[in-house]
Short mmCIF file of C-alpha atoms in Angstrom, two decimals:
data_model
loop_
_atom_site.label_atom_id
_atom_site.label_comp_id
_atom_site.label_asym_id
_atom_site.label_seq_id
_atom_site.Cartn_x
_atom_site.Cartn_y
_atom_site.Cartn_z
CA MET A 1 -90.20 92.74 17.77
CA VAL A 2 -89.61 89.50 15.89
CA THR A 3 -92.81 88.00 14.26
CA VAL A 4 -93.06 84.15 13.52
CA GLU A 5 -95.78 83.36 11.12
CA GLY A 6 -97.55 80.33 10.42
CA THR A 7 -99.40 77.82 12.86
CA ASN A 8 -98.57 75.31 15.53
CA THR A 9 -100.36 73.29 18.21
CA ALA A 10 -100.00 74.33 21.84
CA ARG A 11 -97.72 71.56 22.59
CA PHE A 12 -95.17 72.75 20.10
CA GLU A 13 -95.12 76.44 21.25
CA PRO A 14 -91.61 76.18 22.61
CA VAL A 15 -90.40 75.46 19.19
CA ARG A 16 -92.10 78.71 17.96
CA ALA A 17 -90.38 80.43 20.64
CA ALA A 18 -86.89 78.81 19.69
CA LEU A 19 -87.33 80.05 16.25
CA ALA A 20 -88.20 83.64 17.39
CA ALA A 21 -85.24 83.66 19.77
CA HIS A 22 -82.88 82.76 17.07
CA LEU A 23 -84.29 85.34 14.77
CA GLU A 24 -84.15 88.11 17.44
CA THR A 25 -80.56 87.38 18.01
CA GLY A 26 -79.67 87.25 14.41
CA GLU A 27 -78.46 83.71 14.63
CA GLU A 28 -81.23 83.08 12.01
CA LEU A 29 -81.93 85.42 9.07
CA GLY A 30 -84.77 83.44 7.81
CA ALA A 31 -86.13 79.96 8.34
CA SER A 32 -89.03 77.53 8.19
CA ILE A 33 -89.76 74.79 10.45
CA ALA A 34 -92.41 71.92 10.03
CA VAL A 35 -93.41 69.02 12.12
CA ASP A 36 -95.75 66.39 10.59
CA VAL A 37 -97.34 64.04 13.31
CA ASP A 38 -99.02 61.04 11.49
CA GLY A 39 -100.36 63.20 8.69
CA VAL A 40 -101.26 66.35 10.81
CA MET A 41 -99.00 69.46 10.30
CA GLU A 42 -98.69 70.44 13.88
CA VAL A 43 -95.89 72.95 13.19
CA ASP A 44 -95.85 74.98 10.01
CA ILE A 45 -94.01 78.15 10.87
CA TRP A 46 -91.56 80.50 9.21
CA GLY A 47 -90.00 83.94 9.79
CA GLY A 48 -87.19 86.44 9.12
CA HIS A 49 -86.01 87.39 5.70
CA VAL A 50 -84.90 86.12 2.36
CA ASP A 51 -82.03 88.71 1.96
CA GLN A 52 -79.14 89.94 3.94
CA GLY A 53 -80.40 93.36 3.78
CA GLN A 54 -83.62 92.29 5.48
CA ALA A 55 -85.79 93.93 2.81
CA VAL A 56 -87.86 91.19 1.95
CA PRO A 57 -89.66 88.93 4.43
CA TRP A 58 -89.72 85.13 4.41
CA SER A 59 -93.00 84.13 3.43
CA SER A 60 -95.20 80.89 3.54
CA ASP A 61 -93.82 79.70 -0.08
CA THR A 62 -90.35 80.89 0.26
CA LEU A 63 -87.70 78.33 -1.19
CA VAL A 64 -84.17 77.88 -0.38
CA SER A 65 -81.21 75.95 -1.77
CA LEU A 66 -80.98 72.71 0.45
CA TRP A 67 -77.40 71.63 -0.04
CA SER A 68 -77.25 68.15 0.98
CA THR A 69 -80.62 67.74 2.33
CA THR A 70 -81.34 67.37 -1.27
CA LYS A 71 -80.15 63.62 -0.94
CA THR A 72 -83.26 62.82 1.01
CA LEU A 73 -85.29 63.42 -2.14
CA SER A 74 -82.87 61.43 -4.32
CA SER A 75 -82.85 58.62 -2.10
CA LEU A 76 -86.50 58.59 -2.08
CA ALA A 77 -86.78 58.59 -5.72
CA ALA A 78 -84.53 55.42 -5.88
CA LEU A 79 -86.79 53.71 -3.27
CA VAL A 80 -89.76 54.16 -5.22
CA LEU A 81 -88.10 52.60 -8.20
CA VAL A 82 -86.97 49.71 -5.73
CA ASP A 83 -90.49 49.26 -4.59
CA ARG A 84 -91.75 48.99 -8.26
CA GLY A 85 -89.18 46.36 -9.02
CA ALA A 86 -87.27 48.42 -11.45
CA LEU A 87 -84.18 48.58 -9.24
CA ASP A 88 -82.75 45.78 -7.10
CA LEU A 89 -80.48 47.02 -4.22
CA HIS A 90 -78.46 43.91 -4.36
CA ARG A 91 -78.06 43.95 -8.06
CA PRO A 92 -74.79 45.44 -9.55
CA VAL A 93 -75.06 49.06 -10.82
CA ALA A 94 -73.55 47.92 -13.98
CA GLU A 95 -76.65 45.72 -14.82
CA TYR A 96 -78.51 49.09 -15.40
CA TRP A 97 -75.50 51.23 -16.40
CA PRO A 98 -73.10 48.85 -18.26
CA GLU A 99 -70.26 51.53 -18.73
CA PHE A 100 -70.11 51.62 -14.79
CA ALA A 101 -68.23 48.34 -14.71
CA ALA A 102 -65.00 49.72 -15.97
CA GLN A 103 -61.91 49.68 -13.50
CA GLY A 104 -63.05 47.01 -11.64
CA LYS A 105 -66.59 48.27 -10.46
CA GLN A 106 -68.63 45.51 -11.90
CA ASP A 107 -69.58 44.13 -8.47
CA ILE A 108 -70.63 47.46 -6.93
CA GLU A 109 -74.23 47.22 -5.95
CA VAL A 110 -77.21 49.75 -5.93
CA ARG A 111 -77.08 49.49 -2.10
CA HIS A 112 -73.28 50.55 -1.92
CA VAL A 113 -74.30 54.07 -3.91
CA LEU A 114 -77.14 54.71 -1.42
CA ALA A 115 -75.02 54.00 1.55
CA HIS A 116 -71.94 55.90 0.50
CA THR A 117 -69.79 52.56 0.44
CA SER A 118 -69.14 52.42 -3.34
CA GLY A 119 -65.72 54.07 -3.25
CA LEU A 120 -66.74 56.93 -5.38
CA SER A 121 -66.95 59.74 -3.17
CA GLY A 122 -65.62 62.35 -5.55
CA TRP A 123 -64.53 62.83 -9.10
CA GLN A 124 -61.04 62.08 -10.29
CA GLN A 125 -59.06 65.36 -10.73
CA PRO A 126 -58.98 67.58 -13.03
CA PHE A 127 -62.69 68.14 -12.66
CA THR A 128 -64.64 71.32 -12.81
CA MET A 129 -68.11 72.97 -12.20
CA ASP A 130 -68.49 73.17 -15.96
CA ASP A 131 -67.94 69.30 -15.96
CA LEU A 132 -70.46 68.90 -13.07
CA TYR A 133 -73.19 70.99 -14.78
CA ASP A 134 -72.80 68.55 -17.80
CA TRP A 135 -74.56 65.52 -17.00
CA PRO A 136 -73.11 63.38 -19.59
CA THR A 137 -69.60 64.48 -18.77
CA ALA A 138 -70.16 63.94 -15.03
CA SER A 139 -71.72 60.63 -15.42
CA ALA A 140 -69.10 59.34 -17.78
CA ARG A 141 -66.38 60.42 -15.57
CA LEU A 142 -67.61 58.31 -12.59
CA ALA A 143 -68.13 55.41 -14.79
CA ALA A 144 -64.65 55.48 -15.87
CA GLN A 145 -62.69 55.83 -12.71
CA ALA A 146 -61.76 53.19 -10.19
CA PRO A 147 -63.07 53.32 -6.64
CA TRP A 148 -60.72 54.77 -3.86
CA TRP A 149 -61.34 52.01 -1.40
CA ASN A 150 -62.77 48.46 -1.25
CA PRO A 151 -66.47 49.10 -2.11
CA GLY A 152 -68.82 47.96 0.76
CA THR A 153 -66.13 47.78 3.41
CA ALA A 154 -66.53 51.28 4.77
CA SER A 155 -68.49 54.48 3.97
CA GLY A 156 -67.10 57.63 2.64
CA TYR A 157 -69.58 60.48 2.31
CA HIS A 158 -70.31 60.87 -1.37
CA MET A 159 -70.61 64.66 -1.03
CA GLN A 160 -71.42 65.65 -4.60
CA THR A 161 -71.36 62.25 -6.36
CA GLN A 162 -74.27 60.37 -4.86
CA GLY A 163 -76.86 62.63 -6.85
CA GLN A 164 -74.94 61.72 -10.04
CA LEU A 165 -74.79 58.04 -9.26
CA VAL A 166 -78.45 57.89 -8.15
CA GLY A 167 -79.73 60.18 -10.86
CA GLU A 168 -78.00 58.01 -13.64
CA LEU A 169 -79.77 54.82 -12.27
CA VAL A 170 -83.10 56.79 -12.08
CA ARG A 171 -82.49 57.92 -15.74
CA ARG A 172 -81.75 54.51 -16.93
CA VAL A 173 -84.39 52.64 -15.44
CA SER A 174 -87.23 55.08 -15.63
CA GLY A 175 -86.44 57.07 -18.60
CA GLN A 176 -86.91 60.33 -16.77
CA THR A 177 -84.39 62.72 -15.41
CA LEU A 178 -84.01 62.87 -11.76
CA THR A 179 -85.70 66.32 -11.70
CA GLU A 180 -88.60 65.02 -13.65
CA PHE A 181 -89.06 61.90 -11.63
CA VAL A 182 -88.99 63.94 -8.34
CA ASP A 183 -91.54 66.41 -9.79
CA THR A 184 -94.05 63.79 -11.27
CA GLU A 185 -93.66 60.70 -8.84
CA ILE A 186 -93.04 62.53 -5.42
CA ALA A 187 -93.64 66.20 -5.42
CA GLU A 188 -96.95 66.48 -7.40
CA PRO A 189 -98.78 63.32 -5.72
CA LEU A 190 -97.80 64.35 -2.29
CA ASP A 191 -98.45 68.22 -3.01
CA ALA A 192 -95.01 68.66 -1.67
CA ASP A 193 -93.18 71.97 -2.69
CA VAL A 194 -89.79 70.46 -3.43
CA GLN A 195 -87.70 70.11 -6.57
CA ILE A 196 -84.20 69.26 -7.86
CA GLY A 197 -82.75 72.39 -9.40
CA ALA A 198 -85.49 75.13 -9.48
CA ARG A 199 -87.96 76.03 -12.28
CA GLU A 200 -87.35 79.63 -13.44
CA ALA A 201 -90.86 80.66 -12.55
CA ASP A 202 -89.97 80.06 -9.01
CA TRP A 203 -86.62 81.92 -8.83
CA GLN A 204 -88.23 85.11 -7.50
CA ARG A 205 -89.23 83.30 -4.34
CA ILE A 206 -85.80 81.64 -3.60
CA ALA A 207 -84.04 82.93 -0.52
CA ALA A 208 -80.50 83.96 -0.78
CA LEU A 209 -77.96 81.71 1.14
CA VAL A 210 -75.64 83.54 3.54
CA SER A 211 -72.60 81.86 4.78
CA PRO A 212 -70.34 83.02 7.73
CA SER A 213 -67.22 81.25 6.13
CA GLN A 214 -67.38 79.91 2.60
CA ILE A 215 -66.41 76.46 1.41
CA SER A 216 -63.43 77.83 -0.40
CA GLY A 217 -61.34 74.70 -1.05
CA VAL A 218 -59.12 72.00 0.77
CA PRO A 219 -57.44 73.07 4.12
CA ALA A 220 -53.54 73.10 4.06
CA GLY A 221 -51.80 70.30 5.50
CA LEU A 222 -54.02 67.22 4.59
CA ASP A 223 -52.82 64.13 3.14
CA PRO A 224 -53.09 64.51 -0.60
CA ASP A 225 -53.73 60.79 -0.75
CA ALA A 226 -56.49 60.61 1.86
CA VAL A 227 -60.01 59.81 0.91
CA LEU A 228 -61.19 63.17 2.57
CA THR A 229 -58.65 65.34 0.46
CA ARG A 230 -59.55 63.46 -2.65
CA THR A 231 -63.39 63.80 -1.99
CA MET A 232 -63.07 67.61 -1.37
CA LEU A 233 -60.90 68.32 -4.37
CA GLY A 234 -63.39 66.15 -6.54
CA SER A 235 -66.38 67.92 -5.42
CA PRO A 236 -66.13 71.12 -6.98
CA ALA A 237 -69.31 72.99 -5.73
CA ARG A 238 -68.77 76.03 -3.36
CA ASP A 239 -71.03 78.57 -1.77
CA GLU A 240 -70.20 81.08 -4.52
CA HIS A 241 -71.93 78.77 -7.03
CA VAL A 242 -75.48 78.73 -5.26
CA ASP A 243 -78.07 81.18 -6.26
CA THR A 244 -76.69 81.39 -9.71
CA SER A 245 -78.75 80.73 -12.88
CA GLN A 246 -76.52 77.73 -13.76
CA TRP A 247 -76.94 76.16 -10.19
CA ARG A 248 -80.61 76.39 -10.35
CA ARG A 249 -80.99 75.03 -14.11
CA ALA A 250 -78.63 72.04 -13.19
CA GLU A 251 -79.54 68.45 -11.96
CA LEU A 252 -77.40 68.05 -9.07
CA GLY A 253 -79.23 65.24 -6.91
CA ALA A 254 -76.77 65.67 -4.09
CA VAL A 255 -76.76 69.36 -3.53
CA ASN A 256 -79.06 71.71 -5.41
CA GLY A 257 -82.58 70.66 -4.36
CA HIS A 258 -84.95 73.53 -3.52
CA GLY A 259 -87.85 73.50 -0.99
CA ASN A 260 -88.94 74.52 2.32
CA ALA A 261 -89.71 72.88 5.68
CA ARG A 262 -93.32 72.11 4.74
CA GLY A 263 -92.61 70.78 1.46
CA MET A 264 -89.88 68.54 2.74
CA ALA A 265 -91.96 67.33 5.43
CA ARG A 266 -94.88 66.47 3.11
CA ALA A 267 -92.45 64.49 0.95
CA LEU A 268 -90.48 62.56 3.50
CA SER A 269 -93.54 61.90 5.91
CA VAL A 270 -94.26 58.91 3.42
CA ILE A 271 -91.27 57.29 5.11
CA SER A 272 -92.24 58.10 8.69
CA ARG A 273 -95.79 56.70 7.81
CA ARG A 274 -94.48 53.65 6.37
CA GLY A 275 -95.07 54.38 2.69
CA GLU A 276 -98.37 56.10 2.60
CA ALA A 277 -98.81 59.94 2.97
CA ASN A 278 -101.44 62.57 1.78
CA GLY A 279 -103.49 59.99 0.44
CA HIS A 280 -100.75 58.47 -1.64
CA ARG A 281 -98.85 55.15 -1.20
CA LEU A 282 -95.31 55.58 -2.65
CA LEU A 283 -93.75 52.66 -0.85
CA SER A 284 -94.57 49.43 0.76
CA ALA A 285 -93.97 48.83 4.38
CA ASP A 286 -91.40 46.33 3.44
CA THR A 287 -89.36 48.90 1.25
CA VAL A 288 -89.43 51.34 4.19
CA ASP A 289 -88.11 48.74 6.45
CA ARG A 290 -85.03 48.19 3.98
CA ILE A 291 -84.03 51.90 4.82
CA PHE A 292 -82.91 50.34 8.33
CA ASP A 293 -80.66 47.56 6.96
CA VAL A 294 -77.27 48.72 8.15
CA GLN A 295 -74.72 49.13 5.49
CA ALA A 296 -71.89 50.53 7.33
CA ASP A 297 -71.25 51.53 10.92
CA GLY A 298 -68.04 53.34 11.79
CA VAL A 299 -66.07 56.45 11.35
CA ASP A 300 -67.05 57.74 7.91
CA LEU A 301 -63.79 58.24 5.63
CA VAL A 302 -64.99 61.66 4.57
CA LEU A 303 -66.92 63.01 7.50
CA GLY A 304 -64.50 61.72 10.18
CA VAL A 305 -67.30 61.06 12.54
CA PRO A 306 -69.10 57.70 13.26
CA VAL A 307 -72.25 57.37 11.05
CA ARG A 308 -74.51 54.29 10.88
CA TRP A 309 -75.66 54.23 7.12
CA GLY A 310 -78.79 52.53 6.25
CA ILE A 311 -80.13 52.43 2.47
CA GLY A 312 -80.22 56.09 1.40
CA TYR A 313 -80.09 57.79 4.94
CA ALA A 314 -78.32 58.03 8.25
CA LEU A 315 -79.73 56.14 11.19
CA ALA A 316 -80.29 57.65 14.48
CA ASP A 317 -76.97 57.28 16.61
CA PRO A 318 -76.02 59.60 19.48
CA ARG A 319 -72.31 59.46 18.05
CA THR A 320 -73.37 61.26 14.98
CA MET A 321 -76.04 63.44 16.13
CA PRO A 322 -75.95 64.08 19.91
CA GLY A 323 -79.41 64.65 21.55
CA MET A 324 -81.17 62.77 18.81
CA PRO A 325 -83.41 60.28 20.32
CA THR A 326 -82.88 56.52 19.83
CA GLY A 327 -85.49 54.39 17.87
CA THR A 328 -86.36 53.83 14.33
CA ILE A 329 -85.17 57.07 12.96
CA CYS A 330 -83.51 57.94 9.66
CA PHE A 331 -82.38 61.44 8.52
CA TRP A 332 -80.07 63.55 6.71
CA VAL A 333 -78.69 66.98 7.02
CA GLY A 334 -77.53 69.92 4.58
CA TRP A 335 -74.50 72.15 4.76
CA GLY A 336 -75.22 74.83 7.21
CA GLY A 337 -77.96 72.97 9.22
CA SER A 338 -80.92 72.06 7.28
CA ILE A 339 -82.50 68.67 7.89
CA VAL A 340 -85.17 66.30 7.39
CA MET A 341 -85.85 63.72 10.17
CA MET A 342 -88.25 60.70 9.94
CA ASP A 343 -89.20 59.00 13.13
CA LEU A 344 -91.22 55.77 12.41
CA ASP A 345 -91.81 54.85 16.05
CA ARG A 346 -93.67 58.07 16.76
CA ARG A 347 -94.79 58.69 13.09
CA ILE A 348 -93.24 62.21 13.04
CA THR A 349 -91.45 63.93 10.24
CA PHE A 350 -89.29 67.09 11.37
CA ALA A 351 -88.05 69.48 8.79
CA TYR A 352 -86.01 72.67 9.16
CA THR A 353 -84.58 74.99 6.31
CA MET A 354 -82.87 78.16 6.53
CA ASN A 355 -80.75 80.74 4.61
CA ARG A 356 -78.08 81.95 7.20
CA LEU A 357 -75.68 78.91 7.19
CA GLY A 358 -74.38 77.61 10.57
CA ALA A 359 -71.28 75.86 11.64
CA GLY A 360 -70.85 72.20 12.13
CA ILE A 361 -70.25 69.03 10.20
CA LEU A 362 -73.80 67.49 10.82
CA GLY A 363 -76.24 70.19 11.70
CA SER A 364 -75.71 73.33 13.42
CA GLU A 365 -76.42 74.48 17.14
CA ARG A 366 -79.93 75.89 15.80
CA THR A 367 -80.57 72.16 14.26
CA HIS A 368 -79.93 70.64 17.65
CA SER A 369 -81.77 73.22 19.42
CA TYR A 370 -84.99 72.69 17.35
CA ILE A 371 -84.77 68.84 17.77
CA ARG A 372 -84.34 69.10 21.31
CA HIS A 373 -87.49 71.58 21.61
CA VAL A 374 -89.54 69.19 19.37
CA TYR A 375 -88.80 66.05 21.48
CA GLU A 376 -89.29 67.89 24.88
CA ALA A 377 -92.75 68.88 23.77
CA LEU A 378 -93.49 65.28 22.61
CA ASP A 379 -92.11 63.90 25.96
CA ALA A 380 -94.26 66.23 28.00
CA THR A 381 -97.43 65.39 26.29
CA SER A 382 -96.84 61.51 25.79
#
């Protein structure tokens, strides 16, 4: 009999039952789910195991590598600096990072980086994991290359480069690394168990990721000049790099954040609650509203599906995430299915993290199932 630990209010009992069912069938190995409703954590549940051998149970403080859900933290860091006046969304990146102006990039604005429209969706080849792990090298290489399409005209998901671009801006204007900034300006004040990379003291509580089919490279037959192909070739991180000491020590603001559902909900609820959460105001309501300024709306050149990009986050759109309600909602997902979703109309933050990766470009069937159960519960009690 599968046991789901943690607490939930009565109306969210179907969410608990859904997690139990997925654990029972083996679709989930280990997972956590959190739903914050206007500052009240109505769902804080977890279950399963941290290892494929199922010897170690998932606990209340288990962490997991978040893949691209990490971007929600990096974007929040940038927005905090925007709110403080240290970054201007409509100023050129090169004003903060002069070397970035090379190869015709002098007019690329901060908002383009946050909305995946800068044209820098991957590193120019050759580019290796050793290069990615070396911050100065990875930043210098992006600064020196030309964009792959006309910036601002379309989105092309910055799969692994966005963390470098945002992180370099954070370093330039704050004097802190992205890891340090997230620790001191987001995680600590909001009491959120999240981090970029992972402190060595926390390694023993990190769940191992299990992938049914590893990202092994670029599929055969793709146009070598296409943005998708160049992005995949220029995004070297693969499943086999996760759970290594190099991965955990690195600062990869697009892909190697660590956290759990509770921590992510506590951190990102600052958006759902229009800038203030857990007794701290990180953003003004005006800055939160800027997230919903549409920067691109069409088929993403990398993802191949329609995405409506705001500032730092995707915006709710049934073309992108079937079953997601409409409204003032922003979100992003990680490889395998993790998600953080901020619903400002209902002041709700939903987060899901897991260690068995599921199939799907944007969320797995499990992701979509949990979203459906959350909103069915809300509709039933509204």
